[in-house]
């Protein structure tokens, strides 16, 4: 495998304190994605590529928080005016709080663009491309096309939610899409959600590669 760095963007999904051990929506070993992502972003950017990071960025009364609905609990599923089948979560990644900050281990120096998502009270977003109404664009698609990017390497949190939706949209938008397999971690709820997400991504033609293989492939 060879990858032209100048046509490649590393997309770092939601490496934020609330998704790491000790956070409000902690993902097991979520912080471990930082080291391989740092290696990838530094190498890619030094060879003329780009790195972008997403940041889950919710108002304190966000519609995806169970606390915003009477009698609802995290993991319940509801229909909202804009989204059928929205899962409810504990309060997390509230705008301006330390839980919403990027994890300290993540090197932001090579990251030239940050995409914030889920920032409107009435709409959640898992994907880095389209919010959960599947219509509202974040602008990442235009950014990639303006830079004539062909390949997007994706890592971060969580494999079965934001990484999954981002990768599926990325592939559908026509980009060569590769998951850095050692740089993702999963929520794992409901049971089997990680395996389900991985097989759906593979079925879609999304590739999986270790960060070391990707580093070796960069031209
Ligand atoms: C995420 C649940 C709620 C994620 C964000 O980053 O995967 N999951 N908000
Ligand atoms: Zn969220």
mmCIF file of C-alpha atoms and ligand atoms in Angstrom:
data_model
loop_
_atom_site.group_PDB
_atom_site.id
_atom_site.type_symbol
_atom_site.label_atom_id
_atom_site.label_comp_id
_atom_site.label_asym_id
_atom_site.label_seq_id
_atom_site.Cartn_x
_atom_site.Cartn_y
_atom_site.Cartn_z
ATOM 1 C CA UNK A 1 0.000 0.000 0.000
ATOM 2 C CA UNK A 2 1.162 3.541 -0.890
ATOM 3 C CA UNK A 3 -0.584 6.726 0.261
ATOM 4 C CA UNK A 4 0.049 10.172 -1.231
ATOM 5 C CA UNK A 5 0.337 12.336 1.914
ATOM 6 C CA UNK A 6 -0.502 15.563 0.059
ATOM 7 C CA UNK A 7 -3.933 14.158 -0.841
ATOM 8 C CA UNK A 8 -4.627 12.739 2.615
ATOM 9 C CA UNK A 9 -6.375 14.113 5.683
ATOM 10 C CA UNK A 10 -6.231 12.530 9.123
ATOM 11 C CA UNK A 11 -9.640 12.905 10.772
ATOM 12 C CA UNK A 12 -9.400 12.729 14.566
ATOM 13 C CA UNK A 13 -12.796 12.044 16.095
ATOM 14 C CA UNK A 14 -13.783 13.379 19.551
ATOM 15 C CA UNK A 15 -10.599 12.767 21.579
ATOM 16 C CA UNK A 16 -12.124 14.726 24.451
ATOM 17 C CA UNK A 17 -11.915 14.353 28.221
ATOM 18 C CA UNK A 18 -15.536 13.233 28.623
ATOM 19 C CA UNK A 19 -14.919 10.234 26.330
ATOM 20 C CA UNK A 20 -11.745 9.191 28.182
ATOM 21 C CA UNK A 21 -11.316 7.399 31.537
ATOM 22 C CA UNK A 22 -12.743 9.619 34.301
ATOM 23 C CA UNK A 23 -15.063 11.463 31.887
ATOM 24 C CA UNK A 24 -18.856 11.725 31.851
ATOM 25 C CA UNK A 25 -19.248 9.245 28.959
ATOM 26 C CA UNK A 26 -16.013 7.383 29.476
ATOM 27 C CA UNK A 27 -14.937 4.908 26.818
ATOM 28 C CA UNK A 28 -12.612 2.134 28.008
ATOM 29 C CA UNK A 29 -9.006 3.085 27.133
ATOM 30 C CA UNK A 30 -10.233 6.051 25.073
ATOM 31 C CA UNK A 31 -7.077 7.983 25.945
ATOM 32 C CA UNK A 32 -4.913 5.316 24.254
ATOM 33 C CA UNK A 33 -5.881 6.601 20.804
ATOM 34 C CA UNK A 34 -3.845 9.778 21.319
ATOM 35 C CA UNK A 35 -0.352 8.295 20.845
ATOM 36 C CA UNK A 36 -0.925 6.619 17.455
ATOM 37 C CA UNK A 37 -2.933 9.631 16.254
ATOM 38 C CA UNK A 38 -0.059 11.967 17.204
ATOM 39 C CA UNK A 39 2.393 9.821 15.232
ATOM 40 C CA UNK A 40 0.083 9.882 12.227
ATOM 41 C CA UNK A 41 -0.706 13.606 12.289
ATOM 42 C CA UNK A 42 2.953 14.616 12.724
ATOM 43 C CA UNK A 43 4.152 12.366 9.886
ATOM 44 C CA UNK A 44 1.295 13.273 7.568
ATOM 45 C CA UNK A 45 1.558 17.029 8.064
ATOM 46 C CA UNK A 46 5.346 16.984 7.712
ATOM 47 C CA UNK A 47 4.811 15.355 4.292
ATOM 48 C CA UNK A 48 2.275 17.965 3.129
ATOM 49 C CA UNK A 49 -0.991 16.372 4.296
ATOM 50 C CA UNK A 50 -3.532 17.732 6.751
ATOM 51 C CA UNK A 51 -5.061 16.825 10.084
ATOM 52 C CA UNK A 52 -8.528 17.817 11.333
ATOM 53 C CA UNK A 53 -10.187 17.122 14.668
ATOM 54 C CA UNK A 54 -13.853 16.986 15.607
ATOM 55 C CA UNK A 55 -15.168 18.196 18.933
ATOM 56 C CA UNK A 56 -18.535 17.133 20.332
ATOM 57 C CA UNK A 57 -19.842 20.532 21.518
ATOM 58 C CA UNK A 58 -23.226 20.565 23.239
ATOM 59 C CA UNK A 59 -25.239 23.299 24.979
ATOM 60 C CA UNK A 60 -26.018 22.347 28.602
ATOM 61 C CA UNK A 61 -29.692 21.560 27.768
ATOM 62 C CA UNK A 62 -28.867 19.524 24.658
ATOM 63 C CA UNK A 63 -31.583 17.278 23.227
ATOM 64 C CA UNK A 64 -29.289 14.192 23.403
ATOM 65 C CA UNK A 65 -29.012 14.476 27.207
ATOM 66 C CA UNK A 66 -31.419 12.277 29.187
ATOM 67 C CA UNK A 67 -31.539 15.119 31.741
ATOM 68 C CA UNK A 68 -33.273 17.336 29.149
ATOM 69 C CA UNK A 69 -36.329 15.027 29.110
ATOM 70 C CA UNK A 70 -38.708 14.252 31.984
ATOM 71 C CA UNK A 71 -38.547 10.615 33.110
ATOM 72 C CA UNK A 72 -35.871 9.560 30.608
ATOM 73 C CA UNK A 73 -32.594 7.779 31.311
ATOM 74 C CA UNK A 74 -29.300 7.438 29.456
ATOM 75 C CA UNK A 75 -29.534 4.687 26.787
ATOM 76 C CA UNK A 76 -33.254 5.361 26.197
ATOM 77 C CA UNK A 77 -34.145 6.036 22.561
ATOM 78 C CA UNK A 78 -36.576 8.818 21.622
ATOM 79 C CA UNK A 79 -37.957 10.501 18.520
ATOM 80 C CA UNK A 80 -37.264 14.237 18.305
ATOM 81 C CA UNK A 81 -38.719 16.693 15.758
ATOM 82 C CA UNK A 82 -35.531 16.438 13.678
ATOM 83 C CA UNK A 83 -34.331 12.885 14.415
ATOM 84 C CA UNK A 84 -36.148 9.565 14.666
ATOM 85 C CA UNK A 85 -34.400 7.155 17.037
ATOM 86 C CA UNK A 86 -32.107 9.544 18.902
ATOM 87 C CA UNK A 87 -30.221 7.781 21.732
ATOM 88 C CA UNK A 88 -30.040 9.599 25.064
ATOM 89 C CA UNK A 89 -26.753 10.038 26.932
ATOM 90 C CA UNK A 90 -25.478 11.377 30.227
ATOM 91 C CA UNK A 91 -24.600 15.083 30.029
ATOM 92 C CA UNK A 92 -21.255 15.264 28.213
ATOM 93 C CA UNK A 93 -19.021 17.619 26.228
ATOM 94 C CA UNK A 94 -20.844 20.740 27.392
ATOM 95 C CA UNK A 95 -19.535 23.798 25.546
ATOM 96 C CA UNK A 96 -16.731 25.514 27.418
ATOM 97 C CA UNK A 97 -16.293 22.851 30.125
ATOM 98 C CA UNK A 98 -13.136 20.830 30.737
ATOM 99 C CA UNK A 99 -15.048 17.682 29.719
ATOM 100 C CA UNK A 100 -15.353 19.136 26.226
ATOM 101 C CA UNK A 101 -11.643 19.972 26.012
ATOM 102 C CA UNK A 102 -9.386 17.785 23.919
ATOM 103 C CA UNK A 103 -7.493 15.212 25.988
ATOM 104 C CA UNK A 104 -4.109 16.504 27.088
ATOM 105 C CA UNK A 105 -2.252 13.652 25.385
ATOM 106 C CA UNK A 106 -3.532 14.724 21.962
ATOM 107 C CA UNK A 107 -1.050 16.920 20.100
ATOM 108 C CA UNK A 108 -3.081 19.703 18.494
ATOM 109 C CA UNK A 109 -0.124 21.423 16.823
ATOM 110 C CA UNK A 110 -0.488 19.544 13.508
ATOM 111 C CA UNK A 111 -4.297 20.016 13.538
ATOM 112 C CA UNK A 112 -5.251 22.899 11.238
ATOM 113 C CA UNK A 113 -9.039 22.651 11.448
ATOM 114 C CA UNK A 114 -11.493 21.825 14.227
ATOM 115 C CA UNK A 115 -15.047 20.860 13.352
ATOM 116 C CA UNK A 116 -17.544 21.276 16.188
ATOM 117 C CA UNK A 117 -20.738 19.262 16.020
ATOM 118 C CA UNK A 118 -23.958 18.880 17.990
ATOM 119 C CA UNK A 119 -23.712 22.561 18.926
ATOM 120 C CA UNK A 120 -27.411 23.349 18.390
ATOM 121 C CA UNK A 121 -29.776 22.407 21.237
ATOM 122 C CA UNK A 122 -32.290 20.648 18.997
ATOM 123 C CA UNK A 123 -29.884 18.533 16.902
ATOM 124 C CA UNK A 124 -27.242 15.930 17.780
ATOM 125 C CA UNK A 125 -24.407 14.876 15.491
ATOM 126 C CA UNK A 126 -22.373 11.686 15.416
ATOM 127 C CA UNK A 127 -20.851 12.152 11.969
ATOM 128 C CA UNK A 128 -18.138 14.680 11.165
ATOM 129 C CA UNK A 129 -19.928 15.285 7.839
ATOM 130 C CA UNK A 130 -23.679 15.462 8.515
ATOM 131 C CA UNK A 131 -25.593 16.001 11.757
ATOM 132 C CA UNK A 132 -28.173 13.444 12.881
ATOM 133 C CA UNK A 133 -30.965 14.866 10.680
ATOM 134 C CA UNK A 134 -28.611 13.500 7.945
ATOM 135 C CA UNK A 135 -29.018 16.844 6.084
ATOM 136 C CA UNK A 136 -27.198 19.569 8.005
ATOM 137 C CA UNK A 137 -23.610 19.684 6.720
ATOM 138 C CA UNK A 138 -20.718 20.471 9.040
ATOM 139 C CA UNK A 139 -18.625 21.848 6.172
ATOM 140 C CA UNK A 140 -15.967 19.123 6.279
ATOM 141 C CA UNK A 141 -16.979 17.851 2.843
ATOM 142 C CA UNK A 142 -16.341 21.273 1.278
ATOM 143 C CA UNK A 143 -13.033 21.577 3.121
ATOM 144 C CA UNK A 144 -11.846 18.234 1.741
ATOM 145 C CA UNK A 145 -12.923 19.092 -1.812
ATOM 146 C CA UNK A 146 -11.368 22.568 -1.682
ATOM 147 C CA UNK A 147 -8.035 20.927 -0.786
ATOM 148 C CA UNK A 148 -8.529 18.197 -3.417
ATOM 149 C CA UNK A 149 -8.154 15.450 -0.792
ATOM 150 C CA UNK A 150 -8.629 11.853 -1.948
ATOM 151 C CA UNK A 151 -7.964 9.780 1.175
ATOM 152 C CA UNK A 152 -9.240 10.206 4.729
ATOM 153 C CA UNK A 153 -7.635 8.242 7.558
ATOM 154 C CA UNK A 154 -9.922 8.110 10.594
ATOM 155 C CA UNK A 155 -9.209 7.433 14.266
ATOM 156 C CA UNK A 156 -10.622 8.420 17.645
ATOM 157 C CA UNK A 157 -13.719 7.748 19.738
ATOM 158 C CA UNK A 158 -16.067 5.965 19.490
ATOM 159 C CA UNK A 159 -15.715 3.151 16.933
ATOM 160 C CA UNK A 160 -19.432 2.298 17.151
ATOM 161 C CA UNK A 161 -20.812 5.878 17.128
ATOM 162 C CA UNK A 162 -18.960 8.939 15.892
ATOM 163 C CA UNK A 163 -16.145 7.081 14.105
ATOM 164 C CA UNK A 164 -18.684 4.760 12.469
ATOM 165 C CA UNK A 165 -21.044 7.503 11.211
ATOM 166 C CA UNK A 166 -18.110 9.645 10.063
ATOM 167 C CA UNK A 167 -16.484 6.804 8.141
ATOM 168 C CA UNK A 168 -19.731 5.724 6.465
ATOM 169 C CA UNK A 169 -20.473 9.298 5.320
ATOM 170 C CA UNK A 170 -16.859 9.759 4.209
ATOM 171 C CA UNK A 171 -16.955 6.664 2.011
ATOM 172 C CA UNK A 172 -20.380 7.587 0.598
ATOM 173 C CA UNK A 173 -19.024 11.037 -0.266
ATOM 174 C CA UNK A 174 -16.470 9.295 -2.463
ATOM 175 C CA UNK A 175 -13.276 9.492 -0.403
ATOM 176 C CA UNK A 176 -10.903 6.578 -0.005
ATOM 177 C CA UNK A 177 -11.593 5.839 3.669
ATOM 178 C CA UNK A 178 -9.217 4.018 6.040
ATOM 179 C CA UNK A 179 -9.681 3.350 9.760
ATOM 180 C CA UNK A 180 -6.458 3.418 11.802
ATOM 181 C CA UNK A 181 -7.330 0.193 13.605
ATOM 182 C CA UNK A 182 -5.183 0.708 16.717
ATOM 183 C CA UNK A 183 -6.332 4.333 17.071
ATOM 184 C CA UNK A 184 -10.034 3.716 17.773
ATOM 185 C CA UNK A 185 -11.933 2.616 20.897
ATOM 186 C CA UNK A 186 -15.625 1.617 21.240
ATOM 187 C CA UNK A 187 -18.509 2.344 23.637
ATOM 188 C CA UNK A 188 -19.630 -1.291 23.222
ATOM 189 C CA UNK A 189 -23.268 -0.600 24.039
ATOM 190 C CA UNK A 190 -25.683 -2.102 23.086
ATOM 191 C CA UNK A 191 -23.862 -5.438 23.308
ATOM 192 C CA UNK A 192 -22.157 -6.277 20.014
ATOM 193 C CA UNK A 193 -22.273 -2.704 18.697
ATOM 194 C CA UNK A 194 -18.520 -2.602 17.992
ATOM 195 C CA UNK A 195 -18.540 -5.823 15.946
ATOM 196 C CA UNK A 196 -21.672 -4.672 14.125
ATOM 197 C CA UNK A 197 -20.100 -1.317 13.260
ATOM 198 C CA UNK A 198 -16.830 -2.879 12.085
ATOM 199 C CA UNK A 199 -18.560 -5.378 9.798
ATOM 200 C CA UNK A 200 -20.848 -2.682 8.354
ATOM 201 C CA UNK A 201 -17.817 -0.491 7.618
ATOM 202 C CA UNK A 202 -15.960 -3.372 5.944
ATOM 203 C CA UNK A 203 -19.048 -4.208 3.877
ATOM 204 C CA UNK A 204 -19.109 -0.584 2.684
ATOM 205 C CA UNK A 205 -15.508 -0.903 1.416
ATOM 206 C CA UNK A 206 -13.877 1.011 4.249
ATOM 207 C CA UNK A 207 -10.340 -0.272 4.844
ATOM 208 C CA UNK A 208 -8.689 -1.037 8.187
ATOM 209 C CA UNK A 209 -4.969 -0.613 8.677
ATOM 210 C CA UNK A 210 -2.620 -0.310 11.660
ATOM 211 C CA UNK A 211 -1.089 3.116 12.256
ATOM 212 C CA UNK A 212 2.363 1.582 11.658
ATOM 213 C CA UNK A 213 1.300 0.269 8.251
ATOM 214 C CA UNK A 214 -0.111 3.681 7.413
ATOM 215 C CA UNK A 215 3.116 5.417 8.480
ATOM 216 C CA UNK A 216 5.104 3.039 6.288
ATOM 217 C CA UNK A 217 2.758 3.660 3.356
ATOM 218 C CA UNK A 218 2.987 7.484 3.397
ATOM 219 C CA UNK A 219 4.754 8.981 0.393
HETATM 220 C C1 LIG B 1 -20.370 10.228 20.843
HETATM 221 C C2 LIG B 1 -22.230 9.555 21.986
HETATM 222 C C3 LIG B 1 -22.658 10.861 22.127
HETATM 223 C C4 LIG B 1 -19.095 9.837 20.167
HETATM 224 C C5 LIG B 1 -20.781 11.542 20.978
HETATM 225 O O1 LIG B 1 -18.166 10.679 20.081
HETATM 226 O O2 LIG B 1 -18.998 8.691 19.689
HETATM 227 N N1 LIG B 1 -21.106 9.243 21.344
HETATM 228 N N2 LIG B 1 -21.922 11.839 21.621
HETATM 229 ZN ZN1 LIG B 2 -22.486 13.915 22.107
#
